[in-house]
Coordinates of N, CA, C and O in Angstrom, one line a residue:
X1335 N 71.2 98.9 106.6 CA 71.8 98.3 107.7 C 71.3 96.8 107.8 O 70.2 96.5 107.3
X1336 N 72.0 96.0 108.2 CA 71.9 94.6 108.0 C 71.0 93.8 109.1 O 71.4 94.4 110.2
X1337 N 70.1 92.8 109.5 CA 70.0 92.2 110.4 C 70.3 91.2 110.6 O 70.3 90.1 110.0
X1338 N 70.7 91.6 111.7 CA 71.2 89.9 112.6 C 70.7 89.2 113.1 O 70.3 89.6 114.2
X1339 N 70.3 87.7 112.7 CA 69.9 86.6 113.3 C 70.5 85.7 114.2 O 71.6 85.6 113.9
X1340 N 70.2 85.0 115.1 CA 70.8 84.2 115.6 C 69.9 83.1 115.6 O 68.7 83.5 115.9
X1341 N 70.1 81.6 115.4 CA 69.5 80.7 115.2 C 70.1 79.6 116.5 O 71.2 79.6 117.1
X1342 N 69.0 78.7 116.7 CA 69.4 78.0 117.6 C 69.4 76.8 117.1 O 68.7 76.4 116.1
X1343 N 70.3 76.1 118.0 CA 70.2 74.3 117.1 C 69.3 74.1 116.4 O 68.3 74.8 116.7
X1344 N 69.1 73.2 115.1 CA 68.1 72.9 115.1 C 67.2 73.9 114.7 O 66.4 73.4 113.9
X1345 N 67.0 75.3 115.0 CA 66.0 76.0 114.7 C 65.9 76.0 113.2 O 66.8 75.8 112.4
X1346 N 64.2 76.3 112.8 CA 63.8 76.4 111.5 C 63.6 77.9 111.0 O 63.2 78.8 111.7
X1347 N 63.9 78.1 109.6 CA 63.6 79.8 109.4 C 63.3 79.5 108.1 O 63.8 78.7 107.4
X1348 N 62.2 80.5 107.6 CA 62.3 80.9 106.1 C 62.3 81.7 106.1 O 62.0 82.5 106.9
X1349 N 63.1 81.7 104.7 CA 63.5 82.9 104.1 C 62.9 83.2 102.6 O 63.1 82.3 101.9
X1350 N 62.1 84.4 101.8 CA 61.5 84.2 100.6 C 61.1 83.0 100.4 O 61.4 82.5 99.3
X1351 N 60.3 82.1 101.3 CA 59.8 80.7 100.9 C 60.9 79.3 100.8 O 60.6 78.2 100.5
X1352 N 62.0 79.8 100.9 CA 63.1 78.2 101.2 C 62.5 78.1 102.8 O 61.7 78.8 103.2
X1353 N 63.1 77.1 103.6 CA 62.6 76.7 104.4 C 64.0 76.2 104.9 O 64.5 75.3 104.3
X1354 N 64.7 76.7 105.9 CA 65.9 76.7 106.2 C 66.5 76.1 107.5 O 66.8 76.9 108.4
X1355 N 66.8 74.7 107.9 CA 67.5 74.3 109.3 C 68.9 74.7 109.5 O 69.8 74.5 108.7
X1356 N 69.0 75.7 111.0 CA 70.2 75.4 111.2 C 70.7 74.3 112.1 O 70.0 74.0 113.1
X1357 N 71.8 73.8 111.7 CA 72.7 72.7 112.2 C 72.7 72.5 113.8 O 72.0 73.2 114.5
X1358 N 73.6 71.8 114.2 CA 73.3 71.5 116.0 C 74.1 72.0 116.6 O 74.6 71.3 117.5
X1359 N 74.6 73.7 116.2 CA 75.0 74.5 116.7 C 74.4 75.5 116.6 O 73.8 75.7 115.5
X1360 N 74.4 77.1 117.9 CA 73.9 78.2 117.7 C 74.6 78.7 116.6 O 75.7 78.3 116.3
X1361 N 74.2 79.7 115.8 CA 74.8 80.4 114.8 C 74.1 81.6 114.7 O 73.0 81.8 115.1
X1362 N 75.0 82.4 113.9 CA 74.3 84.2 113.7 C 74.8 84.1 112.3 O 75.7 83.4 111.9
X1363 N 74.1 85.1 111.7 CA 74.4 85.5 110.4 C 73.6 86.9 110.4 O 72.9 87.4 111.3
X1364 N 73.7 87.5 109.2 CA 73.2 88.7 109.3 C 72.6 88.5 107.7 O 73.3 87.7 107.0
X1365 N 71.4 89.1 107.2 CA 70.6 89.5 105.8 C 71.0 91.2 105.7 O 70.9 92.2 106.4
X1366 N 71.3 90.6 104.3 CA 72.3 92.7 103.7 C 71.0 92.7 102.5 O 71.3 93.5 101.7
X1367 N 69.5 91.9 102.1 CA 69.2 92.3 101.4 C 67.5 92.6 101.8 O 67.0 91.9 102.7
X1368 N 66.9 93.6 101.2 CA 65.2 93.5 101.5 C 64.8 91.6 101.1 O 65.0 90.9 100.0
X1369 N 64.3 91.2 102.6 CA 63.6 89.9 102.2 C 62.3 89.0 103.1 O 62.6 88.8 104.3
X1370 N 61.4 88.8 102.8 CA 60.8 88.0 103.7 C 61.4 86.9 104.4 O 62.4 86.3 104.0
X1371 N 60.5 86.6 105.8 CA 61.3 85.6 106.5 C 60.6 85.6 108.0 O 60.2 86.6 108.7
X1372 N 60.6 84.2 108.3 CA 60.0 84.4 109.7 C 60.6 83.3 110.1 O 60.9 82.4 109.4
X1373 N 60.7 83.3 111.6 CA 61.7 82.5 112.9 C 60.6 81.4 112.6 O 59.5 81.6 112.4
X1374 N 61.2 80.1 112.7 CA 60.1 78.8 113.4 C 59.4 79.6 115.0 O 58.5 78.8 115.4
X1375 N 59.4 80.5 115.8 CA 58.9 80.8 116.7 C 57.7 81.6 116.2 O 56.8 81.6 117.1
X1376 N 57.4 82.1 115.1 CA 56.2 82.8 114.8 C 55.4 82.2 113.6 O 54.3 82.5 113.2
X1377 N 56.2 81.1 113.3 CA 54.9 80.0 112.4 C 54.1 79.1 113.2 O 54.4 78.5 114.3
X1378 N 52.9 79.3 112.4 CA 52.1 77.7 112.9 C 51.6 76.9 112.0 O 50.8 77.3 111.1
X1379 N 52.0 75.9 112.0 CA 51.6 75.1 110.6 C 50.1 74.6 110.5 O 49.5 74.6 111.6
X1380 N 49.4 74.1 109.6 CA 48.5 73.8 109.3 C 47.5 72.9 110.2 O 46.3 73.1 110.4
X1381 N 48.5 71.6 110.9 CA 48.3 70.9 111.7 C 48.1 71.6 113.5 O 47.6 70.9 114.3
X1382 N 48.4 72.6 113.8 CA 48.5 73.5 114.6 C 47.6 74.3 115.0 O 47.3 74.6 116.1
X1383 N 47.0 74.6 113.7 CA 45.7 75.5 113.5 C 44.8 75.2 113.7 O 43.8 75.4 113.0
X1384 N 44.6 74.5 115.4 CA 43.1 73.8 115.5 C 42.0 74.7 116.5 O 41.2 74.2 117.2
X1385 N 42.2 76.0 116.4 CA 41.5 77.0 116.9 C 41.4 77.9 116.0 O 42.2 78.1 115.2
X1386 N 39.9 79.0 116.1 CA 39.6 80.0 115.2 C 41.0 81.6 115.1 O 41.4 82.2 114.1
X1387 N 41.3 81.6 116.2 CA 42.5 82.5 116.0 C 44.1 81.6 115.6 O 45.0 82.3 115.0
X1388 N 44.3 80.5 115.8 CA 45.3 79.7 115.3 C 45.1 80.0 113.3 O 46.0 80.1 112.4
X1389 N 44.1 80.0 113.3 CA 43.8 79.6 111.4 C 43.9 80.9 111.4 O 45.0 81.3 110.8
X1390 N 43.0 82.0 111.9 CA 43.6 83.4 111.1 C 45.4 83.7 111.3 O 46.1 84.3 110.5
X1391 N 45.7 83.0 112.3 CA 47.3 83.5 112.4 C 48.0 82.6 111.2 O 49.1 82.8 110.6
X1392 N 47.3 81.7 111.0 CA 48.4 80.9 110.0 C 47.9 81.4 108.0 O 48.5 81.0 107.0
X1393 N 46.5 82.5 108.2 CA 46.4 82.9 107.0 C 47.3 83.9 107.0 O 48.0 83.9 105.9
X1394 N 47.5 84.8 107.8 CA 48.4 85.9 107.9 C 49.6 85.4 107.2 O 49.9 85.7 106.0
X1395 N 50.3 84.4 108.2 CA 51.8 84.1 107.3 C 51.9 83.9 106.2 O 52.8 84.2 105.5
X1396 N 50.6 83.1 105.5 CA 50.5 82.9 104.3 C 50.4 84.0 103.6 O 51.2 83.9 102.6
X1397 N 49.7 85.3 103.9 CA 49.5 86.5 103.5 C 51.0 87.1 103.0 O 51.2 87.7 101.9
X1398 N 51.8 86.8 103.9 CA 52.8 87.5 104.2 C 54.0 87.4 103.7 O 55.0 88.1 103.8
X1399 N 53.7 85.5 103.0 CA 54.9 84.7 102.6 C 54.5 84.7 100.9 O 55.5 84.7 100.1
X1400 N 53.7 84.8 100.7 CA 52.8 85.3 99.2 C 53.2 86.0 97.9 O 53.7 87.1 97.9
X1401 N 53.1 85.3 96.8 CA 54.1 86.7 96.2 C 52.5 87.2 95.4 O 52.5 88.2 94.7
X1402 N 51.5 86.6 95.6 CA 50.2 87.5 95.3 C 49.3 87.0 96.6 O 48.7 85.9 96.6
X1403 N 49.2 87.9 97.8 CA 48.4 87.7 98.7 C 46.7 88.1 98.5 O 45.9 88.4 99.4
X1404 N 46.4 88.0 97.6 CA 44.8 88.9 97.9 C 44.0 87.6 98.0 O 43.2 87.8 98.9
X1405 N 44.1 86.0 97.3 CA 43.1 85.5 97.9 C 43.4 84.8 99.3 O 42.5 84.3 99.9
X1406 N 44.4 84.8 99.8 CA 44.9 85.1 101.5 C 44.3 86.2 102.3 O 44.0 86.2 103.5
X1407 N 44.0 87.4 101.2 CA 43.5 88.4 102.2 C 42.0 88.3 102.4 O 41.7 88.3 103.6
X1408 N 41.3 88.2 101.7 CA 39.9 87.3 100.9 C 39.2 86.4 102.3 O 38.3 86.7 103.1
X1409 N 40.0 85.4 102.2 CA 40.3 84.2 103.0 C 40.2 85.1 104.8 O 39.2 85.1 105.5
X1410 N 41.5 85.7 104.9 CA 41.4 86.1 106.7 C 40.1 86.9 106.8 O 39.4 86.6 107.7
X1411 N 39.7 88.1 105.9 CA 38.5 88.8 105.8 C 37.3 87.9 106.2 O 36.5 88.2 107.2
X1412 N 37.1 86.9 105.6 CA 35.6 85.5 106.0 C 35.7 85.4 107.2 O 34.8 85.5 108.0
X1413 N 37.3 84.9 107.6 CA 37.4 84.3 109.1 C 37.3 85.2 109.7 O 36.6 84.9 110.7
X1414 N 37.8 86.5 109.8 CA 38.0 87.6 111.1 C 36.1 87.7 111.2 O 35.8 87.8 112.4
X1415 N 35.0 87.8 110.3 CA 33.9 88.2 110.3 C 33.2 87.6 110.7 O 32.0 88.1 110.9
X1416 N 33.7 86.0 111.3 CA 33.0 84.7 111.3 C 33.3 84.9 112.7 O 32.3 84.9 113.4
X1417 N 34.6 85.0 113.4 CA 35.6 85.3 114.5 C 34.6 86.5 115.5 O 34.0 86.6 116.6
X1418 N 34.7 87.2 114.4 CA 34.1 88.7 115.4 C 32.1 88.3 115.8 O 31.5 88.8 116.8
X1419 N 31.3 87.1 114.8 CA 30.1 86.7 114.7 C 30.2 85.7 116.0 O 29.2 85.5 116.8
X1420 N 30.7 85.4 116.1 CA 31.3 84.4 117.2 C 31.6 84.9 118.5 O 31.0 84.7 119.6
X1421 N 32.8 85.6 118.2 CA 33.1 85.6 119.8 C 33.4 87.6 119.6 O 34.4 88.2 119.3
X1422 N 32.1 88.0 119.9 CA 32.5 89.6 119.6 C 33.6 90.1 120.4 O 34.0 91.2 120.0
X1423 N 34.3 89.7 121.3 CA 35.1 90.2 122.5 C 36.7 90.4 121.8 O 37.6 91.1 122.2
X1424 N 36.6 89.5 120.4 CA 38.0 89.7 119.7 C 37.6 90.7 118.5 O 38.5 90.7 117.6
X1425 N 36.7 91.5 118.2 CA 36.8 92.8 117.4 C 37.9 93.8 117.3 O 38.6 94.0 116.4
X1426 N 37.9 94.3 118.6 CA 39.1 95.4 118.6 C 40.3 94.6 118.1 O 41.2 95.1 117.4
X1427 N 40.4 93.2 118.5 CA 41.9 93.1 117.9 C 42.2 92.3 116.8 O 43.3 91.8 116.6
X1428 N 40.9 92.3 115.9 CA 40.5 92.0 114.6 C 40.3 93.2 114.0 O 40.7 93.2 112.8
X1429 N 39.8 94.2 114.5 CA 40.0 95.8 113.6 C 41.3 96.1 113.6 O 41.8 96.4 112.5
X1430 N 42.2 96.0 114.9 CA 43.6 96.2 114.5 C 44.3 95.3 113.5 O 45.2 95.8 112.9
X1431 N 44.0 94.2 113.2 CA 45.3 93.2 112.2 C 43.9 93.2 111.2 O 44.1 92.2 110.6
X1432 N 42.9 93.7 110.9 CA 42.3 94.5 109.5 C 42.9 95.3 109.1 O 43.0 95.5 107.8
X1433 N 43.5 96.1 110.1 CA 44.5 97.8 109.3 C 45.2 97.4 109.4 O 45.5 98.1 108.4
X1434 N 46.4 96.5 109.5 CA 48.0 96.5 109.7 C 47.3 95.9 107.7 O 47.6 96.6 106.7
X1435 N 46.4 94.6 107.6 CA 46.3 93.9 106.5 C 45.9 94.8 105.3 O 46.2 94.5 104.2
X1436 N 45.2 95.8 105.6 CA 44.9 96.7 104.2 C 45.7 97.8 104.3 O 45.3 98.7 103.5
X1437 N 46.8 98.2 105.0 CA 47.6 98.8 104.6 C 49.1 98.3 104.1 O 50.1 98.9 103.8
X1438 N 48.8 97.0 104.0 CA 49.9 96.2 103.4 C 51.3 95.4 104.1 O 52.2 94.8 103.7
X1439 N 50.7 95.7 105.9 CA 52.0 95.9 106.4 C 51.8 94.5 107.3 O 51.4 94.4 108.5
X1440 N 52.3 93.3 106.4 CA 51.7 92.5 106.8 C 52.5 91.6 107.7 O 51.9 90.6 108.3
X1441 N 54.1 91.8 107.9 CA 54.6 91.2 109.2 C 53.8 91.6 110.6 O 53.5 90.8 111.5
X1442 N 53.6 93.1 110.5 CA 53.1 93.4 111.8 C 51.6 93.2 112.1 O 51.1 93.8 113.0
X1443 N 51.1 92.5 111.4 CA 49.8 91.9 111.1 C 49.7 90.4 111.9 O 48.8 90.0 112.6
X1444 N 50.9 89.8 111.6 CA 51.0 88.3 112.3 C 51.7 88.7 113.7 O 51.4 88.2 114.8
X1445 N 52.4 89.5 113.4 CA 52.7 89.7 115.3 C 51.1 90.0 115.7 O 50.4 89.1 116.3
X1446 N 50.5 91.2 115.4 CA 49.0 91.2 115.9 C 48.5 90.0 116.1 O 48.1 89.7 117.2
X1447 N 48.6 88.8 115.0 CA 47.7 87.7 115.0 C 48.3 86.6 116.3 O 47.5 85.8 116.9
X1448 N 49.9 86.8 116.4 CA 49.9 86.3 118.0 C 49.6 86.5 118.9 O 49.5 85.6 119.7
X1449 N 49.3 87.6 119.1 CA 48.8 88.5 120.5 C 47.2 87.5 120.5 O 46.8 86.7 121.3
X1450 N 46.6 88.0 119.2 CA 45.3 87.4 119.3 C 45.4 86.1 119.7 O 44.9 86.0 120.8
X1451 N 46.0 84.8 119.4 CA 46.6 83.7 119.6 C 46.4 83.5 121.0 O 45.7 82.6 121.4
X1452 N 47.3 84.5 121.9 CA 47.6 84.6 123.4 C 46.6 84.9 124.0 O 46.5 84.6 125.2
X1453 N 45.5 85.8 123.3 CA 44.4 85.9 124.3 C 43.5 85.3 123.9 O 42.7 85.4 124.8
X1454 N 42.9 84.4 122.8 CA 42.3 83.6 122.8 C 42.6 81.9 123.5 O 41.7 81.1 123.8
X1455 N 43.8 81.7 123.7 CA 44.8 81.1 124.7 C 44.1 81.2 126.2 O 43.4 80.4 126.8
X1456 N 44.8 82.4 126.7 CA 44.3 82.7 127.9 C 43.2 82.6 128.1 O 42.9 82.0 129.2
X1457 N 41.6 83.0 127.1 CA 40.3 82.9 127.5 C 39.8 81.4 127.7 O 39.1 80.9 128.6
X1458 N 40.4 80.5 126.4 CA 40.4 79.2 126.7 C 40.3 78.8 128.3 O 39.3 78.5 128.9
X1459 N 41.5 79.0 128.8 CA 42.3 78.5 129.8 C 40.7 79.4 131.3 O 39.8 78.7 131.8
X1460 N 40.7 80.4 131.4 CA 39.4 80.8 131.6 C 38.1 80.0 132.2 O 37.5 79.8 133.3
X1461 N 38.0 79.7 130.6 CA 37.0 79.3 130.6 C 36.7 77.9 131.3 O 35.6 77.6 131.8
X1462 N 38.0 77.0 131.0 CA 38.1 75.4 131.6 C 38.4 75.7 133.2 O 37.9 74.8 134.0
X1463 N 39.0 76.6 133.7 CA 39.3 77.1 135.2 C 37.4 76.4 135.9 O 37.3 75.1 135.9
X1464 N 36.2 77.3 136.4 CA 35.3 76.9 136.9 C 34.7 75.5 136.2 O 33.7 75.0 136.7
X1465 N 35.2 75.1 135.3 CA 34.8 73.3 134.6 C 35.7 72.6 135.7 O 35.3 71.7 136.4
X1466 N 37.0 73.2 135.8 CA 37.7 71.6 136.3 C 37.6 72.3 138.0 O 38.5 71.9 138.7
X1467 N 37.1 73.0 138.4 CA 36.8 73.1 140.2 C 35.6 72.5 140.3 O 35.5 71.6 141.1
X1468 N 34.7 73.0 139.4 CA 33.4 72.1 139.6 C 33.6 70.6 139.5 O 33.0 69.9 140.3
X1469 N 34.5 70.1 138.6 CA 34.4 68.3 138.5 C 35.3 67.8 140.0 O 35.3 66.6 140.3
X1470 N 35.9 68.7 140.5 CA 36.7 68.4 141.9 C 35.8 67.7 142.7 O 35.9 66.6 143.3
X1471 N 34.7 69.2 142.6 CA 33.9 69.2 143.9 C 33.1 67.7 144.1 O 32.5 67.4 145.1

């Protein structure tokens, strides 16, 4: 069965590693073949990656976009160990996108690595909350 995409202006997609804009109209199409590919909504590029869970999420894609991922996998292994030495509170959800990654299943590995993204996000945000009440006072 085929999936359907729909692309928004302007949105970016790859597909098996092309790197694809669509034009300044919405458009849909559908893929009839097995292929990698991810929305400009679930990449983050290199320049982006300026936090410890930002870099594991952008090894993931690399993992995932890969036509030999093992020294990608190599690579997230150091950081998730470094990640978990750091800030132990993100283990559980570094044990989970460990198993999505050694069982091979590595789209659902970078959705994990968003989630982590979002709560390393949130804790940020957290943490600056009683900084910027105290500089009020």
């Amino acid at each position: 069965m085929p999936l359907r995409l729909e692309l928004k202006p302007l949105e970016r997609l790859i597909i098996n590693g092309a790197l694809i804009r669509n034009g300044d109209r919405r458009s849909t199409f559908l893929i009839e073949t097995q292929c990698k590919f991810l929305r400009e909504s679930e990449i983050i590029t290199e320049t982006e990656a300026d936090t410890a869970c930002k870099q594991i999420h952008l090894t993931l894609t690399v993992i995932y976009l890969a036509d030999d991922p093992a020294s990608g996998i190599d690579l997230f292994f150091q950081q998730a160990a470094e990640l978990i030495r750091l800030v132990p509170a993100a283990a559980a959800q570094i044990a989970a996108i460990a198993e999505a990654v050694e069982a091979g299943t590595f789209y659902p590995a970078i959705k994990l690595g968003r989630k982590l993204v979002e709560w390393e996000s949130a804790a940020l945000a957290r943490a600056a909350k009683p900084a910027e009440s105290g500089a009020a006072a």
